[in-house]
PDB file of C-alpha atoms in Angstrom:
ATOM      1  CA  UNK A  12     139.022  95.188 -33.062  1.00  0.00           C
ATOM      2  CA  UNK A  13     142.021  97.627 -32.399  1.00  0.00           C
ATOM      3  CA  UNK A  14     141.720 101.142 -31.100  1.00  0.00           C
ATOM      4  CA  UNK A  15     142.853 102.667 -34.230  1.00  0.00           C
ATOM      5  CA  UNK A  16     140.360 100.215 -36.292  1.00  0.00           C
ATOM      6  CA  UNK A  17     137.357 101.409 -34.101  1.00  0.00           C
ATOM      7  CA  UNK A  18     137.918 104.706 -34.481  1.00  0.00           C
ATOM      8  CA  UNK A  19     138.441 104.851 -38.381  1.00  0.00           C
ATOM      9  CA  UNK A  20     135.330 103.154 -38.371  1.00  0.00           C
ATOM     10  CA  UNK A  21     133.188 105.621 -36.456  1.00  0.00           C
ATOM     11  CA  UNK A  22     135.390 108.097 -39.207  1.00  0.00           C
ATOM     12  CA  UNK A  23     136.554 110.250 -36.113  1.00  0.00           C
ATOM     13  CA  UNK A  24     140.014 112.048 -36.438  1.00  0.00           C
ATOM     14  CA  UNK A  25     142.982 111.582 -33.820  1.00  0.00           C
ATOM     15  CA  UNK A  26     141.854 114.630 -31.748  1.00  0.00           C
ATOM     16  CA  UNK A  27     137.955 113.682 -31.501  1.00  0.00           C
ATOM     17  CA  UNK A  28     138.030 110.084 -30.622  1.00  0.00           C
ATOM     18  CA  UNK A  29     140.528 110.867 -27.941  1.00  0.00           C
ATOM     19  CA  UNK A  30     138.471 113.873 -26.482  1.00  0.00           C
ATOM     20  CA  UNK A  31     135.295 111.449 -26.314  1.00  0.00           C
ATOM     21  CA  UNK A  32     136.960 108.457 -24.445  1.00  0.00           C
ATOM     22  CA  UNK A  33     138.521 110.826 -22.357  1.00  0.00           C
ATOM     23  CA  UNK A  34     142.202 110.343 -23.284  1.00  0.00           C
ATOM     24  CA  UNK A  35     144.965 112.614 -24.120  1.00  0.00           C
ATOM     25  CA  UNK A  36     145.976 112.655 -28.710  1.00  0.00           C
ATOM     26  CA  UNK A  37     149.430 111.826 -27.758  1.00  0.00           C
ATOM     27  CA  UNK A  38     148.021 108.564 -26.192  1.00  0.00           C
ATOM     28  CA  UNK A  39     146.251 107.881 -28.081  1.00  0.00           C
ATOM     29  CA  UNK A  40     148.765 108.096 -31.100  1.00  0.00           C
ATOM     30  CA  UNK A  41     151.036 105.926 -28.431  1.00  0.00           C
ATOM     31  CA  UNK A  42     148.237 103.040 -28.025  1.00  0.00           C
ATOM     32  CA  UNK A  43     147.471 103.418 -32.432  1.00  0.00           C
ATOM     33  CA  UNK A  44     151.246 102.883 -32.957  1.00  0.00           C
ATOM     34  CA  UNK A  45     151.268 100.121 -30.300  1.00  0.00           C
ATOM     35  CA  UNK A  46     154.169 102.010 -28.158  1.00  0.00           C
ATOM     36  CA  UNK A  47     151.581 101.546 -25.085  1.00  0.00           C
ATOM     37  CA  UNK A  48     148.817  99.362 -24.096  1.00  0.00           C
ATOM     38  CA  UNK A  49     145.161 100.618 -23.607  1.00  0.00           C
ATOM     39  CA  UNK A  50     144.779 101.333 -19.743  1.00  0.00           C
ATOM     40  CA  UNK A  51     141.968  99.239 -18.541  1.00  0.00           C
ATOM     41  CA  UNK A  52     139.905 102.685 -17.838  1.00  0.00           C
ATOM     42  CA  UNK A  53     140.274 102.770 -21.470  1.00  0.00           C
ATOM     43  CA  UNK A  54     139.382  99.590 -22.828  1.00  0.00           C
ATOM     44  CA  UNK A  55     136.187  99.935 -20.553  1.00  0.00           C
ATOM     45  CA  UNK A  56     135.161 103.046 -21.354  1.00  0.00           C
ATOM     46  CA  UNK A  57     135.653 102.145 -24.973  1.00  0.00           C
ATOM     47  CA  UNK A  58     133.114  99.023 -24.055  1.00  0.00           C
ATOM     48  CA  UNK A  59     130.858 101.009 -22.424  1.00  0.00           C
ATOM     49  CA  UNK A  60     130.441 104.011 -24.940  1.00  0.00           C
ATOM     50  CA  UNK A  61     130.785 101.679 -28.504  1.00  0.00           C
ATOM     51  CA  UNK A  62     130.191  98.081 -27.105  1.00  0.00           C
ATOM     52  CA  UNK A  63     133.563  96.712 -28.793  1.00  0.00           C
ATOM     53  CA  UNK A  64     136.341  95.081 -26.630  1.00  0.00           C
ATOM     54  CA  UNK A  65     139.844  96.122 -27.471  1.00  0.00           C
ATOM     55  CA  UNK A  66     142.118  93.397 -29.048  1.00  0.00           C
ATOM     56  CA  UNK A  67     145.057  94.894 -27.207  1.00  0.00           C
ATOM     57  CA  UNK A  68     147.390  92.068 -29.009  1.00  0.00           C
ATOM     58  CA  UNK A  69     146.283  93.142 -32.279  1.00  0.00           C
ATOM     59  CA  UNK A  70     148.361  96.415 -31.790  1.00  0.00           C
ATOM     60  CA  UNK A  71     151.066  96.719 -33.875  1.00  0.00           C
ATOM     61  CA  UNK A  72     154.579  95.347 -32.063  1.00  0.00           C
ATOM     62  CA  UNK A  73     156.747  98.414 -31.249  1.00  0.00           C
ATOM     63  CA  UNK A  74     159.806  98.211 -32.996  1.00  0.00           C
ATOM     64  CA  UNK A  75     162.800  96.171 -31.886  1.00  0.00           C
ATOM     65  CA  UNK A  76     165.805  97.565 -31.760  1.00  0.00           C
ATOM     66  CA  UNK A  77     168.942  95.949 -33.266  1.00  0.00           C
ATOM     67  CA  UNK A  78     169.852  92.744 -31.884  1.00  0.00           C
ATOM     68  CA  UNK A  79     172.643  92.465 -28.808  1.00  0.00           C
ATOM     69  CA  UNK A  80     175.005  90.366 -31.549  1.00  0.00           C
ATOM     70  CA  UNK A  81     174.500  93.253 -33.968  1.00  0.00           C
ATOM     71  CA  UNK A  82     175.412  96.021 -31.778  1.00  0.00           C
ATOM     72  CA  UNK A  83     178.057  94.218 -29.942  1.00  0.00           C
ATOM     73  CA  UNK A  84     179.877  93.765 -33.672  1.00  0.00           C
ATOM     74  CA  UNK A  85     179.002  97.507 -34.415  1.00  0.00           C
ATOM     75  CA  UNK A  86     180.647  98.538 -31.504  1.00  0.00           C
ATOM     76  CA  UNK A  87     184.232  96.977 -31.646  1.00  0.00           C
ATOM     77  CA  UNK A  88     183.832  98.009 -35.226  1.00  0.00           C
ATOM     78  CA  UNK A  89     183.650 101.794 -34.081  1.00  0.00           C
ATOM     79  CA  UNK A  90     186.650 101.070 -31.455  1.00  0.00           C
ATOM     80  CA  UNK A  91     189.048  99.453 -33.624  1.00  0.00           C
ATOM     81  CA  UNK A  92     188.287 101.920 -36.241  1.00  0.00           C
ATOM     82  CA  UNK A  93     188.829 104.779 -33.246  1.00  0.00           C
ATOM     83  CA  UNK A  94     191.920 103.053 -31.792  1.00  0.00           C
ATOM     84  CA  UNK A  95     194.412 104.717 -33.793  1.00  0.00           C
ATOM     85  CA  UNK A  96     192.648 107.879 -34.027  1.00  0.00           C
ATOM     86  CA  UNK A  97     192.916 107.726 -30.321  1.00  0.00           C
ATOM     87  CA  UNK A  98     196.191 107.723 -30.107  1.00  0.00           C
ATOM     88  CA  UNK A  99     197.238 110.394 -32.718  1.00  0.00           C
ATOM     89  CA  UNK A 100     194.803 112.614 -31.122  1.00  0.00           C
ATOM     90  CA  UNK A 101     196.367 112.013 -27.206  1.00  0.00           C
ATOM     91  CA  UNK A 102     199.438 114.517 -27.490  1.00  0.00           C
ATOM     92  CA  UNK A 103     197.942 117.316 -28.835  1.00  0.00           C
ATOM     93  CA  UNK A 104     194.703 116.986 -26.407  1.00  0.00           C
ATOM     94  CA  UNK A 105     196.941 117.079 -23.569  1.00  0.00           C
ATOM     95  CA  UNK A 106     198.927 120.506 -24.946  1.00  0.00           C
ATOM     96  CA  UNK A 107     195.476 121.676 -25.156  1.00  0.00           C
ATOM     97  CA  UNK A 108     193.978 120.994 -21.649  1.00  0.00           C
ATOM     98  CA  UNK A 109     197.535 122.460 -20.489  1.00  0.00           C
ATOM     99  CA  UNK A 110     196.191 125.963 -21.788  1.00  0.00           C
ATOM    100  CA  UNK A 111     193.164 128.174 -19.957  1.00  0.00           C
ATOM    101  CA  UNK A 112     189.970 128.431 -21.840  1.00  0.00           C
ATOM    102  CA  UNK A 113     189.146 131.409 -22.994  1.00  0.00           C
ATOM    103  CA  UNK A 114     185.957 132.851 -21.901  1.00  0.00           C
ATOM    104  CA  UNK A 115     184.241 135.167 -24.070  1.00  0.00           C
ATOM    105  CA  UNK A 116     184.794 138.537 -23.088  1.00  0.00           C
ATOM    106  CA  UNK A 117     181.527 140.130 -20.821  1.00  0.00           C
ATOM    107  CA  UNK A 118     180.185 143.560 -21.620  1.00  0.00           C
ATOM    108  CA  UNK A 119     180.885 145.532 -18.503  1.00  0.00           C
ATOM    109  CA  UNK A 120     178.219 148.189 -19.163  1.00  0.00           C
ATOM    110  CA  UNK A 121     175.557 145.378 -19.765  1.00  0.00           C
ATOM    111  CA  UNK A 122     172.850 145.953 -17.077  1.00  0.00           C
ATOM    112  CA  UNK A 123     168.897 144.840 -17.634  1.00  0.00           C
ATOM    113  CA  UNK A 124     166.580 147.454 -17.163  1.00  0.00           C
ATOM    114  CA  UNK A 125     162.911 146.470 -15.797  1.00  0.00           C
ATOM    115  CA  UNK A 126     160.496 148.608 -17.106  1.00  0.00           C
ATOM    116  CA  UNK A 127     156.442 148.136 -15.324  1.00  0.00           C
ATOM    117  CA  UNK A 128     153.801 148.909 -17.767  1.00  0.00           C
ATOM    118  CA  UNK A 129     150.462 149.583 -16.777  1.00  0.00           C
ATOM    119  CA  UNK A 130     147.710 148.439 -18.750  1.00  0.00           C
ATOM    120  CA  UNK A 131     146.773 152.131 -19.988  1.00  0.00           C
ATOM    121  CA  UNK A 132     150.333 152.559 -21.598  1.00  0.00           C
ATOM    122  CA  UNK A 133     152.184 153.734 -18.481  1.00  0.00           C
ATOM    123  CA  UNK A 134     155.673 153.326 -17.860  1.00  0.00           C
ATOM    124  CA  UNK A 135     157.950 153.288 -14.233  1.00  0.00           C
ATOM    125  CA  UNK A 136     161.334 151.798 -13.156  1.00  0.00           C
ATOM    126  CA  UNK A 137     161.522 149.747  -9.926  1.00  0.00           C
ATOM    127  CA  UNK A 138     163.823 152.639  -9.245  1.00  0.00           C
ATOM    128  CA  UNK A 139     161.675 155.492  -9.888  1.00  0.00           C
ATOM    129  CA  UNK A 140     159.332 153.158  -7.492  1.00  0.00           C
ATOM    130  CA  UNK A 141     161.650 153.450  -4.298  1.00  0.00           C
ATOM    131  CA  UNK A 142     162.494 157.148  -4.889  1.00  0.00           C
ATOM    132  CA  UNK A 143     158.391 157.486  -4.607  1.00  0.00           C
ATOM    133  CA  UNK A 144     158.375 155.421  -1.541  1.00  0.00           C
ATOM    134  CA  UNK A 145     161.293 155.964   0.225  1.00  0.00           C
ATOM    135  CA  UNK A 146     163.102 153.845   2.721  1.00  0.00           C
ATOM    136  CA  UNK A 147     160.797 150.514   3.100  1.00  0.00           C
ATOM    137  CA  UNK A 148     161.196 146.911   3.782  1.00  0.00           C
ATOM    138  CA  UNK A 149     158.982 146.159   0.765  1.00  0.00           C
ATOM    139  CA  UNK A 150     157.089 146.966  -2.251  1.00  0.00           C
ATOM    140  CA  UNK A 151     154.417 145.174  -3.843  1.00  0.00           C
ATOM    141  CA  UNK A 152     153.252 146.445  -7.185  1.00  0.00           C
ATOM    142  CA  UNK A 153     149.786 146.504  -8.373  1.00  0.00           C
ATOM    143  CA  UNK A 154     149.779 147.055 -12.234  1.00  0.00           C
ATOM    144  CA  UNK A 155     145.880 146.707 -12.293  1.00  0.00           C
ATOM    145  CA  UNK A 156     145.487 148.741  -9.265  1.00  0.00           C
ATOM    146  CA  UNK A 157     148.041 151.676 -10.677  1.00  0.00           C
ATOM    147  CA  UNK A 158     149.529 151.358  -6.990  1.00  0.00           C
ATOM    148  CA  UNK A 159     152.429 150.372  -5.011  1.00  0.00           C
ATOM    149  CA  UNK A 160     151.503 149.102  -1.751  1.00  0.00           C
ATOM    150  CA  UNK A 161     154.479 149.612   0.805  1.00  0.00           C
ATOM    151  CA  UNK A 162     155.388 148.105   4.134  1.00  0.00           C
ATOM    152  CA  UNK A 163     157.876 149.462   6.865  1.00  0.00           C
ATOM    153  CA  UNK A 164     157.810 147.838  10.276  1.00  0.00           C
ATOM    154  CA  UNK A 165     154.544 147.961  11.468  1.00  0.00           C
ATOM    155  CA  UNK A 166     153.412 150.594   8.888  1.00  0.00           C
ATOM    156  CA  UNK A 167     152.027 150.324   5.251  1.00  0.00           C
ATOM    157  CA  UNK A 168     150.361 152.824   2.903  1.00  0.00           C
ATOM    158  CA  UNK A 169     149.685 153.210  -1.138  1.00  0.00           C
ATOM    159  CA  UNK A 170     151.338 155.286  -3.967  1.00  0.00           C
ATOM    160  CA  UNK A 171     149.190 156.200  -7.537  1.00  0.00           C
ATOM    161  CA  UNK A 172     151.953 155.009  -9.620  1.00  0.00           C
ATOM    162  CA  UNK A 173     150.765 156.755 -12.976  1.00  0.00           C
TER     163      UNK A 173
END
C-alpha cells in the first residue's frame, strides 16, 4: 500500500495525516508525488501506528526529464538559429559597452527617519533620545519599560522616555 493510498483510506486530508505521523505537508506531498522516498522513521512509524508497510516502489516515478539525444539536438538547434543573430548583434554591443551606464539619479535630501513607539501611542527620535541623555557610549531602549538605559564608562542610569 502507498502512503498516499493509506491515507485516503483512513479519509485524512494532506495536513492531518502528516501532523499524526509526525512529518512535515510538504513531505509529505514530496513522498505522495514520489519526488522522495519515505524515511525509514516514516515507514515505521506508519507500521507502528496503522500496521501497513509502505510499498515505497509503488510511488509514482518522478518525472524524467528530456532525454540527453533530445536536448543535445535542441541545443545546436538554438545555436545555429542564434549564430547569425550573434553576429549582427556584436558591433553595436561593443558601441554600447564603450558608453557609461547611467545610474538613476539619487535623491540627495532622502534620509530615513526612525521613529520609537511605545506601546501606549508614544512617539521619540533616536535623536531626541541622545539630547535626553547626553554624551554616552550607549543607549539601550526599553519600549516596554518607557526607559532608556544609558552607559558611560563605568557609569549607567535610566531616562522615562514618555
Amino acid at each position: 500500500m502507498t502512503i498516499k493510498e493509506l491515507r485516503k483510506e483512513k479519509g485524512l486530508t494532506l495536513a492531518a495525516f502528516a501532523k499524526a505521523i509526525g512529518i512535515g505537508m510538504s513531505t509529505l506531498t514530496a513522498y505522495e508525488a514520489g519526488k522522495r522516498e519515505p524515511s525509514a522513521k516514516t515507514i515505521a512509524t506508519v507500521k507502528e501506528m496503522y500496521g501497513v508497510t509502505l510499498d515505497t516502489s509503488a510511488a509514482p516515478a518522478p518525472k524524467e526529464k528530456a532525454a540527453p539525444a533530445k536536448k543535445a539536438a535542441a541545443a545546436s538547434a538554438k545555436k545555429a538559429a542564434a549564430a547569425p543573430a550573434k553576429k549582427a548583434a556584436a558591433a553595436p554591443a561593443k558601441k554600447a559597452a564603450a558608453a557609461p551606464a547611467k545610474k538613476p539619479a539619487a535623491k540627495k535630501d532622502a534620509k530615513a527617519v526612525v521613529i520609537i513607539q511605545s506601546p501606549m501611542g508614544g512617539e521619540i527620535t533616536p535623536e531626541e533620545i541622545l539630547k535626553r541623555v547626553g554624551d554616552v557610549d550607549k543607549v539601550y531602549v526599553r519600549i516596554d519599560q518607557n526607559a532608556a538605559y544609558w552607559i558611560k564608562g563605568e557609569e549607567s542610569g535610566a531616562i522615562n522616555l514618555w
